[in-house]
JSON list of C-alpha atoms in Angstrom, two decimals:
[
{"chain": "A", "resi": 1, "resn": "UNK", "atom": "CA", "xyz": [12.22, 12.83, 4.44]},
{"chain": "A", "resi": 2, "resn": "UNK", "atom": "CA", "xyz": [11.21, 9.04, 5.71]},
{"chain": "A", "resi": 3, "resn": "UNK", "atom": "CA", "xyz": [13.34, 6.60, 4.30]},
{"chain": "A", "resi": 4, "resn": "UNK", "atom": "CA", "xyz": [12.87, 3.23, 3.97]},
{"chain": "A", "resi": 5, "resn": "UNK", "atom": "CA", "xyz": [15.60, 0.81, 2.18]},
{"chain": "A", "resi": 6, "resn": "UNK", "atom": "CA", "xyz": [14.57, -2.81, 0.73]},
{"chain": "A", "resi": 7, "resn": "UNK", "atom": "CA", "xyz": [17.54, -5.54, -0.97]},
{"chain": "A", "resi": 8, "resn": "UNK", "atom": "CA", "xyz": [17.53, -6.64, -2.67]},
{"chain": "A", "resi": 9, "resn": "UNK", "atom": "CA", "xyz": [15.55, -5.32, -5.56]},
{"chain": "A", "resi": 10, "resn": "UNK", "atom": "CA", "xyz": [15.16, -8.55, -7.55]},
{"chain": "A", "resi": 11, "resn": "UNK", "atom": "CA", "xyz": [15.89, -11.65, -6.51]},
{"chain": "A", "resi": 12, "resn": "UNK", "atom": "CA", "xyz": [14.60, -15.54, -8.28]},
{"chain": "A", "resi": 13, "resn": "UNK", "atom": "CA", "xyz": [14.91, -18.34, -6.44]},
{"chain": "A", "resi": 14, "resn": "UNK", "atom": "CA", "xyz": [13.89, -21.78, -7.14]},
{"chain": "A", "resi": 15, "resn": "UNK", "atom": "CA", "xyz": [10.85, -23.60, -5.41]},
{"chain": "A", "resi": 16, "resn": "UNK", "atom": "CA", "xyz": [12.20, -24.80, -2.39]},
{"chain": "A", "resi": 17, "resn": "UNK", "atom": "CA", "xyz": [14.92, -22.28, -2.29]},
{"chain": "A", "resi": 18, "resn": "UNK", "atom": "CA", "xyz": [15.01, -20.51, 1.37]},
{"chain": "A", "resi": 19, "resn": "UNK", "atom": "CA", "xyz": [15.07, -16.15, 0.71]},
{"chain": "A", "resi": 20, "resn": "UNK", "atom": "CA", "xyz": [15.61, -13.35, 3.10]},
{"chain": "A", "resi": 21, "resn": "UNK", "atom": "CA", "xyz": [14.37, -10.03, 1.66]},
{"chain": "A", "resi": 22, "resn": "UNK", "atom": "CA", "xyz": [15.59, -7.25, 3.96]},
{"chain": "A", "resi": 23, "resn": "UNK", "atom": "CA", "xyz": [14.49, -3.60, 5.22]},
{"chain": "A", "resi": 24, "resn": "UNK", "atom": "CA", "xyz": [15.84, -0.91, 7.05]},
{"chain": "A", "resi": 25, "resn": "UNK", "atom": "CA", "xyz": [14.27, 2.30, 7.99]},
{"chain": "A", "resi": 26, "resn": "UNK", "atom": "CA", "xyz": [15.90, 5.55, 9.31]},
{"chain": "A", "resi": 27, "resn": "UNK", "atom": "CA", "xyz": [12.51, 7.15, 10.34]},
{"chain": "A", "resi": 28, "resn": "UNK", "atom": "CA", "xyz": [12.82, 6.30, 14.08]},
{"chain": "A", "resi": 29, "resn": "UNK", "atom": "CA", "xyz": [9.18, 4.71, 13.54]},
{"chain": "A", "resi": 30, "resn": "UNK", "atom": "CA", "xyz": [8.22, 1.94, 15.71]},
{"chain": "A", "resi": 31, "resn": "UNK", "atom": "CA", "xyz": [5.48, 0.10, 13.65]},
{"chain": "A", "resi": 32, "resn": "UNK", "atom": "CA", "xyz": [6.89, -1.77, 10.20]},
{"chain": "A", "resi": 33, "resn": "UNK", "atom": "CA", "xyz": [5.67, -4.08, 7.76]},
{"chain": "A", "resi": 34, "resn": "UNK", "atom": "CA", "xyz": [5.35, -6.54, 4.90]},
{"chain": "A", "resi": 35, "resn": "UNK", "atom": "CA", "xyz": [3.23, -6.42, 1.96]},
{"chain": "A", "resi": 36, "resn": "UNK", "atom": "CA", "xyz": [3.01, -8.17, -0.65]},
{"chain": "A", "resi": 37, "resn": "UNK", "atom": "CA", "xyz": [1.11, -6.66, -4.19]},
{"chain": "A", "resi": 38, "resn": "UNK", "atom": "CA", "xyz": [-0.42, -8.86, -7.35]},
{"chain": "A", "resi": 39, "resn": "UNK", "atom": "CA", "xyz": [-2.35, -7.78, -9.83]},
{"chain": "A", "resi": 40, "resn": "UNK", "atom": "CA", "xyz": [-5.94, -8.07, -8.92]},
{"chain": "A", "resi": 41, "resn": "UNK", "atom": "CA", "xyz": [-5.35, -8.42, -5.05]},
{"chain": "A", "resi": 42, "resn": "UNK", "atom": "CA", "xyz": [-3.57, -5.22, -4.41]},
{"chain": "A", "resi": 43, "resn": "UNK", "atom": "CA", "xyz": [-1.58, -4.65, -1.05]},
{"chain": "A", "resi": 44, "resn": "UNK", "atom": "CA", "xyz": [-1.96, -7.88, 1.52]},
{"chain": "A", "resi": 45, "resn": "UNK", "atom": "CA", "xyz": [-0.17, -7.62, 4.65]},
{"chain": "A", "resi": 46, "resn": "UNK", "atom": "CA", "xyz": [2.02, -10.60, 5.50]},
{"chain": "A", "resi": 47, "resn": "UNK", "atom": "CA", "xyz": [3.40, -9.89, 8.94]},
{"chain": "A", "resi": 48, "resn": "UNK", "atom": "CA", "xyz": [3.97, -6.51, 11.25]},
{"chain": "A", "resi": 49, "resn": "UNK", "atom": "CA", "xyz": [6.24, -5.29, 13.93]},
{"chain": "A", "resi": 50, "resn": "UNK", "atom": "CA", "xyz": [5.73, -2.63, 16.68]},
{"chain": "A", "resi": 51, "resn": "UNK", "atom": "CA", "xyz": [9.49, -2.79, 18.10]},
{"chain": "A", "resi": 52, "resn": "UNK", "atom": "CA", "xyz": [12.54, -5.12, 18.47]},
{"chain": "A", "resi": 53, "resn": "UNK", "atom": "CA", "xyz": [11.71, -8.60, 18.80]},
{"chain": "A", "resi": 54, "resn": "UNK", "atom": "CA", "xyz": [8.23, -8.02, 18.31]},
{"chain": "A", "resi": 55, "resn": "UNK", "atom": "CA", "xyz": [6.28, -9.54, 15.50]},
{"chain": "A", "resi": 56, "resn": "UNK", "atom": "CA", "xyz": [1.78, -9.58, 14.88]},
{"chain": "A", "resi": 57, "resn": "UNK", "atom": "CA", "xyz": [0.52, -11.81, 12.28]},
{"chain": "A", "resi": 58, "resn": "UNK", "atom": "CA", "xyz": [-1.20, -9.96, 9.32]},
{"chain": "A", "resi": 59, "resn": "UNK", "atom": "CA", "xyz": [-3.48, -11.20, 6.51]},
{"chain": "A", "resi": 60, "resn": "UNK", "atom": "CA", "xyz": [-1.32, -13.66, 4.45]},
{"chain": "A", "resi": 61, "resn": "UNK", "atom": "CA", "xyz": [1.15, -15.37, 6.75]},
{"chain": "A", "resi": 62, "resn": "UNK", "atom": "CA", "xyz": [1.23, -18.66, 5.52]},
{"chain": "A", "resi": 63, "resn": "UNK", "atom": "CA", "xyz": [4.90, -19.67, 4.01]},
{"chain": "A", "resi": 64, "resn": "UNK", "atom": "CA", "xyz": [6.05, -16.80, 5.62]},
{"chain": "A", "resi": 65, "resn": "UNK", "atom": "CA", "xyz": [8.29, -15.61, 8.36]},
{"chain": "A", "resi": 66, "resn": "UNK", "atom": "CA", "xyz": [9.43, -12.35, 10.03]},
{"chain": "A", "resi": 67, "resn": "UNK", "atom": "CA", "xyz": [12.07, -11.21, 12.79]},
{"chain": "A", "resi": 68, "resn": "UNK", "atom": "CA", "xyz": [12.61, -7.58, 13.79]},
{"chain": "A", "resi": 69, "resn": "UNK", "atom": "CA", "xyz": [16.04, -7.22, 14.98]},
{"chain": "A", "resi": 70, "resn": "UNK", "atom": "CA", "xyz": [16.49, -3.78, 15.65]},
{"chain": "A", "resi": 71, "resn": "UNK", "atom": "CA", "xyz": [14.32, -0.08, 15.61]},
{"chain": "A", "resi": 72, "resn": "UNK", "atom": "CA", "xyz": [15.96, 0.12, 12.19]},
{"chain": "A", "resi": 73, "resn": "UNK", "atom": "CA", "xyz": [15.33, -3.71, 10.69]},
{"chain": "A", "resi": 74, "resn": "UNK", "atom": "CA", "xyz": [12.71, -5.88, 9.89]},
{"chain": "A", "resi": 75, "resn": "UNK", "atom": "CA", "xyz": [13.21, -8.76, 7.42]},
{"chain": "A", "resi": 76, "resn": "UNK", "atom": "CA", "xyz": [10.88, -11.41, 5.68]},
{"chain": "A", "resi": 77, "resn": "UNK", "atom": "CA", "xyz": [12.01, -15.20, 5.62]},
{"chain": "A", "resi": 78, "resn": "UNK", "atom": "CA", "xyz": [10.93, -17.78, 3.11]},
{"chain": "A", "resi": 79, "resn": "UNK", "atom": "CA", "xyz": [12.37, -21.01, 4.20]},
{"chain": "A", "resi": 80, "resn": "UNK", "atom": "CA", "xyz": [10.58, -23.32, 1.54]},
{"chain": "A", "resi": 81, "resn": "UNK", "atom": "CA", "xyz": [9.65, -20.95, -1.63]},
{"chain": "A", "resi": 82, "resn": "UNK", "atom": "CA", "xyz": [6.99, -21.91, -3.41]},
{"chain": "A", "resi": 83, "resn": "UNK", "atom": "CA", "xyz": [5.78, -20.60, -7.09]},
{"chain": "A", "resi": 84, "resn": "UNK", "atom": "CA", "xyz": [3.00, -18.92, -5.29]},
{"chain": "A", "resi": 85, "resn": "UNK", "atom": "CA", "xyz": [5.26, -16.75, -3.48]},
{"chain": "A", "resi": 86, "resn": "UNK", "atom": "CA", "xyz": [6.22, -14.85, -6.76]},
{"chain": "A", "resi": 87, "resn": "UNK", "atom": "CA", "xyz": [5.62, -11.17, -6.18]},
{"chain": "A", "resi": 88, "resn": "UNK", "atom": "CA", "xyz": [6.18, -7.71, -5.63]},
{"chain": "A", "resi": 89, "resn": "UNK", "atom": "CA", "xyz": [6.86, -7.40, -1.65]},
{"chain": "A", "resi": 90, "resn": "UNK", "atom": "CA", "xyz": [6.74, -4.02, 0.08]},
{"chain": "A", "resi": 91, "resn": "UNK", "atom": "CA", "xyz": [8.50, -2.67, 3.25]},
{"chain": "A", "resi": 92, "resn": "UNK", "atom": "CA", "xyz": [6.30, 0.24, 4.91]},
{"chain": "A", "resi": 93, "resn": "UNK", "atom": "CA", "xyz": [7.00, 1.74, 8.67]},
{"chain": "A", "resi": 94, "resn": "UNK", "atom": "CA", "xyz": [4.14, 4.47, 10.04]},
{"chain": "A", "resi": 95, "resn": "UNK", "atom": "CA", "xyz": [4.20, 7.70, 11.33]},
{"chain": "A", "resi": 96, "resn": "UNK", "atom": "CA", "xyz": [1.11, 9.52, 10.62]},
{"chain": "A", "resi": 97, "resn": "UNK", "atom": "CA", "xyz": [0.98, 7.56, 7.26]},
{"chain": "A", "resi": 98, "resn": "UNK", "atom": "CA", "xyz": [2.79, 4.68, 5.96]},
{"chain": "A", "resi": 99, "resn": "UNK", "atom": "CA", "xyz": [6.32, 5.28, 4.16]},
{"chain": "A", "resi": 100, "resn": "UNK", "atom": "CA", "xyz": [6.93, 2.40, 1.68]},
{"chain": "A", "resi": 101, "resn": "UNK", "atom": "CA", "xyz": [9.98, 1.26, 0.29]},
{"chain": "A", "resi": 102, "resn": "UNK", "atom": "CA", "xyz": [10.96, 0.73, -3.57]},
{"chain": "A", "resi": 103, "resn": "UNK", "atom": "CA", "xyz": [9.91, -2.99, -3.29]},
{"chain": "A", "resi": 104, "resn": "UNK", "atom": "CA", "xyz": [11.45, -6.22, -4.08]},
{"chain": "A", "resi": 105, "resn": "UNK", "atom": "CA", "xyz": [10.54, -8.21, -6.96]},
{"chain": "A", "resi": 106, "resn": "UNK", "atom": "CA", "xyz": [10.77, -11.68, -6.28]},
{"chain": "A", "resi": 107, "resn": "UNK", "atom": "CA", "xyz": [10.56, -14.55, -8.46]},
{"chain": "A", "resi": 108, "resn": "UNK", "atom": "CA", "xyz": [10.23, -18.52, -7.52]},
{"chain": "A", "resi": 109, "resn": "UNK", "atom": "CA", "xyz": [10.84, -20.68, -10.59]},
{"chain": "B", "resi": 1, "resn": "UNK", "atom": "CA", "xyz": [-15.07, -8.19, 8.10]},
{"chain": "B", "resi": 2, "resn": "UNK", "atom": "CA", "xyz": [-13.35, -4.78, 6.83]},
{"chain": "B", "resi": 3, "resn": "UNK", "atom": "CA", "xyz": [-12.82, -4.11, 2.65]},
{"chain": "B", "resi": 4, "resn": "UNK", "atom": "CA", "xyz": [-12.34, -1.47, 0.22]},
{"chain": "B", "resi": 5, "resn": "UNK", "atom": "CA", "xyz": [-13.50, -1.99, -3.04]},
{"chain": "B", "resi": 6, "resn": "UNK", "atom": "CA", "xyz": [-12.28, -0.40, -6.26]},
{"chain": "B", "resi": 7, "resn": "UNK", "atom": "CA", "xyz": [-13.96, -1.83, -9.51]},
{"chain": "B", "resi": 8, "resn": "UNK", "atom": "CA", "xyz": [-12.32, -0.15, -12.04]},
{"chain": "B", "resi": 9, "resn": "UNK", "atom": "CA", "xyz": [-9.06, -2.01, -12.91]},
{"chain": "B", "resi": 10, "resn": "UNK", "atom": "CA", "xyz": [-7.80, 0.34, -15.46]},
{"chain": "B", "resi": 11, "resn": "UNK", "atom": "CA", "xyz": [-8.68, 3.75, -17.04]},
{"chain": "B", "resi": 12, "resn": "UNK", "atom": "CA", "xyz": [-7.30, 5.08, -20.10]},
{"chain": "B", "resi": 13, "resn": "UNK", "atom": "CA", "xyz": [-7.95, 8.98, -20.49]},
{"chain": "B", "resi": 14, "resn": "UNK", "atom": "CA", "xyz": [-6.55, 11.70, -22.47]},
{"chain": "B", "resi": 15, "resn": "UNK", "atom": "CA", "xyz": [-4.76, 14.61, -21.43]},
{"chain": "B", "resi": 16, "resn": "UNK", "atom": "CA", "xyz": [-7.15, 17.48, -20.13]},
{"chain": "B", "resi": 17, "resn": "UNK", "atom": "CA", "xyz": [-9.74, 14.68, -19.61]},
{"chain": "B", "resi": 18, "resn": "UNK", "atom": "CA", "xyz": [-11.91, 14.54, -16.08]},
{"chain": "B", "resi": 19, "resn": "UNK", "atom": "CA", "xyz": [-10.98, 11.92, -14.25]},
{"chain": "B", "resi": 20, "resn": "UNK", "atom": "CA", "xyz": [-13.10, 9.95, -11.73]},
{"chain": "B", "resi": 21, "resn": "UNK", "atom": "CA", "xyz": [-11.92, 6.72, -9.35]},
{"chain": "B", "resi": 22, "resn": "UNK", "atom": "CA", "xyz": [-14.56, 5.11, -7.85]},
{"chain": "B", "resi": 23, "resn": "UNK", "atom": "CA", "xyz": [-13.94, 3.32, -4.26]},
{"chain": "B", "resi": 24, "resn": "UNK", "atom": "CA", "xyz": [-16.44, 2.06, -1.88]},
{"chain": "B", "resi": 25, "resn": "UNK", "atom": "CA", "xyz": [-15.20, 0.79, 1.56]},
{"chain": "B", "resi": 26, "resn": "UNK", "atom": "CA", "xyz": [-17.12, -1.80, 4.04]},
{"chain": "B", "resi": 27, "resn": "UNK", "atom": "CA", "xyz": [-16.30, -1.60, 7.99]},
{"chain": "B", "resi": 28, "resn": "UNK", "atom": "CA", "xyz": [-18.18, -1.12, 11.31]},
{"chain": "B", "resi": 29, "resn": "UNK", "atom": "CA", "xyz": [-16.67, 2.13, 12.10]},
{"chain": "B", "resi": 30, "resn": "UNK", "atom": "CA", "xyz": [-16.20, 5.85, 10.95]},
{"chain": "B", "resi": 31, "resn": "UNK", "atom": "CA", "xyz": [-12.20, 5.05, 9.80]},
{"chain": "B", "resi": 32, "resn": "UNK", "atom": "CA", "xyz": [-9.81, 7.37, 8.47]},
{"chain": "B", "resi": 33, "resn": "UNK", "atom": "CA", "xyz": [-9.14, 6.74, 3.93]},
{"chain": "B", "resi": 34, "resn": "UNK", "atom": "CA", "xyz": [-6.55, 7.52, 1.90]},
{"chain": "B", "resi": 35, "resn": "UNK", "atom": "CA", "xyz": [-5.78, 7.48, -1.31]},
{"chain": "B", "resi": 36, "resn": "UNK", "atom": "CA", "xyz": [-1.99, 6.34, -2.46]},
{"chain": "B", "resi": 37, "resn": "UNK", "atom": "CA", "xyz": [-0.51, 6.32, -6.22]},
{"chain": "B", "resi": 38, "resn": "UNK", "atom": "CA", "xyz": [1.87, 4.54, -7.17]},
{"chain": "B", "resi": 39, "resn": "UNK", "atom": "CA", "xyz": [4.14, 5.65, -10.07]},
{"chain": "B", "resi": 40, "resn": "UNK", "atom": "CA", "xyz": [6.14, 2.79, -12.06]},
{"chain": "B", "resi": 41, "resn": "UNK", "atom": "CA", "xyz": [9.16, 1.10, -10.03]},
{"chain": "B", "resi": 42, "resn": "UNK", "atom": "CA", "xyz": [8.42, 2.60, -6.85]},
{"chain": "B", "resi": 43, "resn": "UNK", "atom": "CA", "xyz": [6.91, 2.01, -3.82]},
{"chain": "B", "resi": 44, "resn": "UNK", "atom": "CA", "xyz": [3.24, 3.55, -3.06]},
{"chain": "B", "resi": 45, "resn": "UNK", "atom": "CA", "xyz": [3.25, 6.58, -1.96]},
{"chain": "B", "resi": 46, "resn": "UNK", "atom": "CA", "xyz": [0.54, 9.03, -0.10]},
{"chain": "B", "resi": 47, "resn": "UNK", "atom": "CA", "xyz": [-1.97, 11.08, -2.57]},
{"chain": "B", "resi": 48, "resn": "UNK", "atom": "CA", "xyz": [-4.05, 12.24, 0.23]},
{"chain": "B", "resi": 49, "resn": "UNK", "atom": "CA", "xyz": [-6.14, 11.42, 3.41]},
{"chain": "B", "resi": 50, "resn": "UNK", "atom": "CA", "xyz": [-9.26, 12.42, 4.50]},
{"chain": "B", "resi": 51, "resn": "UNK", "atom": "CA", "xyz": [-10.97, 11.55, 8.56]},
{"chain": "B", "resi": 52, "resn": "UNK", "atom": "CA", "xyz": [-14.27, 11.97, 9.57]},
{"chain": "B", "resi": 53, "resn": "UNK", "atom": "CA", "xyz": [-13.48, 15.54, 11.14]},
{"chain": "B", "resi": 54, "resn": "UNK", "atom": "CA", "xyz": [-12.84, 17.16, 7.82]},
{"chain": "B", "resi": 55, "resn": "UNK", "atom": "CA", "xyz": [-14.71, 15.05, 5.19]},
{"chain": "B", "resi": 56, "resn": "UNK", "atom": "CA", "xyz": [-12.57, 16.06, 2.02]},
{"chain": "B", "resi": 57, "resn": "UNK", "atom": "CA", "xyz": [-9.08, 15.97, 1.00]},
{"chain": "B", "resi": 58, "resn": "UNK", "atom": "CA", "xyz": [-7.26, 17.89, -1.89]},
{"chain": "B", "resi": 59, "resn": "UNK", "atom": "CA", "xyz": [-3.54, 17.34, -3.28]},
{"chain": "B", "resi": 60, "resn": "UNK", "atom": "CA", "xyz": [-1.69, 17.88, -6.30]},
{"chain": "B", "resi": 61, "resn": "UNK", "atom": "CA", "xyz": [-5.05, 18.71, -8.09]},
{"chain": "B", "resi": 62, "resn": "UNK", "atom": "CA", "xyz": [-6.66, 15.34, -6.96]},
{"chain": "B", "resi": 63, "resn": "UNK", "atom": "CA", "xyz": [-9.91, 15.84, -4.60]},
{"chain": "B", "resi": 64, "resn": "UNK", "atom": "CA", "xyz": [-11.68, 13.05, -2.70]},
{"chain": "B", "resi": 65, "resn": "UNK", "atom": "CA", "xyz": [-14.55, 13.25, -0.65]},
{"chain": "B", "resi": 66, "resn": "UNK", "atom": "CA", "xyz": [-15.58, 10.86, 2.79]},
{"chain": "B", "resi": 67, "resn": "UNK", "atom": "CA", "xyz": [-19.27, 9.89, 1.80]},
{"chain": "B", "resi": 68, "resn": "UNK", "atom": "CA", "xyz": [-20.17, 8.07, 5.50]},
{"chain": "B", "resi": 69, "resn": "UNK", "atom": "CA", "xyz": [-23.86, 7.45, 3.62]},
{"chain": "B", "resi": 70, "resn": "UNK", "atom": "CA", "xyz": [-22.64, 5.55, 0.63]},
{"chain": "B", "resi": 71, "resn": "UNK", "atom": "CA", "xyz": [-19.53, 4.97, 2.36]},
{"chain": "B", "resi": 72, "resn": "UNK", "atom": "CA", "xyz": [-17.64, 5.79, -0.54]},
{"chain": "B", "resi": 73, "resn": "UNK", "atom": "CA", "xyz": [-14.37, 7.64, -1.29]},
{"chain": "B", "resi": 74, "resn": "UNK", "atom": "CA", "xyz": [-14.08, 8.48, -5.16]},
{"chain": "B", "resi": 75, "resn": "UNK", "atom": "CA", "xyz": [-10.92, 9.88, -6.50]},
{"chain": "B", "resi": 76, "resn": "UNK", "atom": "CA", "xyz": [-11.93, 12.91, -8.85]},
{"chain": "B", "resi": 77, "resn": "UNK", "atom": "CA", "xyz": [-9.26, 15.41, -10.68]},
{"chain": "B", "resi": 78, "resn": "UNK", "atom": "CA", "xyz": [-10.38, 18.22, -13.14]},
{"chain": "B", "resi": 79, "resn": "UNK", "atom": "CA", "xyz": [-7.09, 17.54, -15.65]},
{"chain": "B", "resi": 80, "resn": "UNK", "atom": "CA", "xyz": [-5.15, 14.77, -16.06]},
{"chain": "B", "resi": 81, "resn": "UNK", "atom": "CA", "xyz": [-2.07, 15.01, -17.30]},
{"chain": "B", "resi": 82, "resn": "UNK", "atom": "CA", "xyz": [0.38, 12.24, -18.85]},
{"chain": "B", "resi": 83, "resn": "UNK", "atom": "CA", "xyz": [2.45, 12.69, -15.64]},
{"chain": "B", "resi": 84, "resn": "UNK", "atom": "CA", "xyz": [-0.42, 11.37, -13.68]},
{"chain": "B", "resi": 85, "resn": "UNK", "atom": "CA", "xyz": [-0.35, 7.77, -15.30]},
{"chain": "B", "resi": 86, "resn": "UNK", "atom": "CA", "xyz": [0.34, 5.33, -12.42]},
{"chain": "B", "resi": 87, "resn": "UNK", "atom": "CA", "xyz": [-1.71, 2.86, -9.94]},
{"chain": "B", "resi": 88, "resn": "UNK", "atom": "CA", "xyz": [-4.16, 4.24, -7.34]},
{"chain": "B", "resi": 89, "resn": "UNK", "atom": "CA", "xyz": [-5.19, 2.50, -4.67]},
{"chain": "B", "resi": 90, "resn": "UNK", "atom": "CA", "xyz": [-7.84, 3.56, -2.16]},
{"chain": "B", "resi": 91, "resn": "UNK", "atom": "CA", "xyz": [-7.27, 2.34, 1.42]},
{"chain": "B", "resi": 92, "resn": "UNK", "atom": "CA", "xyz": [-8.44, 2.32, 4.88]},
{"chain": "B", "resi": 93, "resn": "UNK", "atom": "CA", "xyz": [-6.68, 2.05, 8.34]},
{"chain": "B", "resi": 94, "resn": "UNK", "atom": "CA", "xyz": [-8.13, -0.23, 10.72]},
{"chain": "B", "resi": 95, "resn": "UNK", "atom": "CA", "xyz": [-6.88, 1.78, 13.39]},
{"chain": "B", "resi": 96, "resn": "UNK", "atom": "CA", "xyz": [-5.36, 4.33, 14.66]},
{"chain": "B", "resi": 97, "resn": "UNK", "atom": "CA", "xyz": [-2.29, 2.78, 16.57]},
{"chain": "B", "resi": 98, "resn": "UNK", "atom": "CA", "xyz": [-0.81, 0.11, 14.74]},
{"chain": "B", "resi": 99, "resn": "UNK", "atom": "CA", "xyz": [-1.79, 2.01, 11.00]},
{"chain": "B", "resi": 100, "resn": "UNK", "atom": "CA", "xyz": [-2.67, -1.72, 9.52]},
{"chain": "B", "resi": 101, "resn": "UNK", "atom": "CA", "xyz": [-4.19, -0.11, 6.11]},
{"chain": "B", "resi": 102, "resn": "UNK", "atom": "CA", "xyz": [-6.47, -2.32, 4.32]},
{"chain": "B", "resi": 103, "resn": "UNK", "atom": "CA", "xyz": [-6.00, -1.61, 0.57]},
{"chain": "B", "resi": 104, "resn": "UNK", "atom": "CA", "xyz": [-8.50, -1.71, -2.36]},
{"chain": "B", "resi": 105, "resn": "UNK", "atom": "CA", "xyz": [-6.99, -3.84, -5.34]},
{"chain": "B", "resi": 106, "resn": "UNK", "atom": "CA", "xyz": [-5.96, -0.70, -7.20]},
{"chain": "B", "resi": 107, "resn": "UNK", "atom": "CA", "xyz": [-6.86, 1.15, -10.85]},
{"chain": "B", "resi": 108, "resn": "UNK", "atom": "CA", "xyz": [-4.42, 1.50, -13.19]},
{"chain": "B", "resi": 109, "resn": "UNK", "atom": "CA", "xyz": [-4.40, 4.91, -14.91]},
{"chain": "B", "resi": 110, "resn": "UNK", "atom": "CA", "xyz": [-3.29, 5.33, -18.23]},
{"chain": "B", "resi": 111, "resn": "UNK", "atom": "CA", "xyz": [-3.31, 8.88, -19.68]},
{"chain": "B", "resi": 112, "resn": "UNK", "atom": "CA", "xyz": [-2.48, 9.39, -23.38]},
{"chain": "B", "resi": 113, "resn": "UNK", "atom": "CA", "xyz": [-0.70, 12.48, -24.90]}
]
């Protein structure tokens, strides 16, 4: 069964504030991602990764930052939060389909 | 540029009612669409997937057809049950190597006892 692993699950920050929302995946997949979901706007892909210390710009990138460490880890990096950031955010990685992770809800006050 | 577009936001049905999603996707080729539910707290998870080789896709009692001349991709189920309340959302991938999956905006499916 693909796993993929997000923390934390909540987290609020202040604007300002500077988050790292973390993922790891045990699929052996080489493609991962960030979405993030609002009501209204569904899924939007922030950034994307097809290996280590690769990283491909997706449709919302602005405020945001990515670095793929490892196979296994691929973590999102908001250095200046701002209110607009408040979401749900997704991990995926691919095989045939995309495996998603439990999500972290994250809130910028 | 690519979309998928699902209108309905929500849907409130009643057990053993019929139950139709619509989607309707925009794009330049013949892509591969999937449908993915999401049940509350989790993460989204595949429903089904249908390519242009075999036009129509069945799980769990859910059926969706690939319609390349209205270039739609409706959800349909006979019998919905209170189990099936969650989010659907109807995507498609741009292609086939780096799976970036363009998602409608999702319906929310309610299904009283």
């Amino acid at each position: 069964e693909a796993a993929v692993t997000q923390s934390p699950r909540n987290k609020v920050t202040v604007t300002g504030g500077n988050v790292t929302l973390s993922c790891r995946q045990t699929n052996s997949h080489n493609y991962m991602y960030w979405y993030r979901q609002d009501t209204g706007h569904g899924l939007r892909l922030i950034h994307y990764s097809y290996g280590a210390g690769n990283l491909q710009i997706g449709d919302v990138p602005d405020g945001y930052k990515a670095t793929r460490t490892t196979q296994e880890d691929f973590f999102l990096l908001l250095e200046l939060a701002s209110p607009s950031q408040t979401s749900l955010y997704f991990c995926a990685s691919s095989g045939n389909t995309l495996y998603f992770g439990a999500g972290t809800r994250l809130s910028v006050l | 540029g690519d979309s998928v577009t699902q209108k309905q936001g929500q849907v409130t049905l009643s057990e053993d009612d019929f139950l139709f999603i619509n989607c309707t996707y925009s794009t330049t080729t013949y892509p591969t669409l999937f449908w993915y539910v999401q049940y509350p707290g989790q993460g989204p998870q595949l429903l089904l997937k249908v390519t242009t080789a075999n036009n129509k896709g069945i799980s769990r009692g859910f059926e969706a057809t690939y319609d390349k001349g209205t270039t739609s991709f409706h959800l349909q189920k006979a019998s919905v049950q209170e189990s099936d309340s969650a989010v659907y959302f109807c995507a498609l991938v741009l292609s086939s190597g780096s799976w970036q999956l363009i998602f409608g905006s999702g319906t929310q499916l309610t299904v009283m006892p």
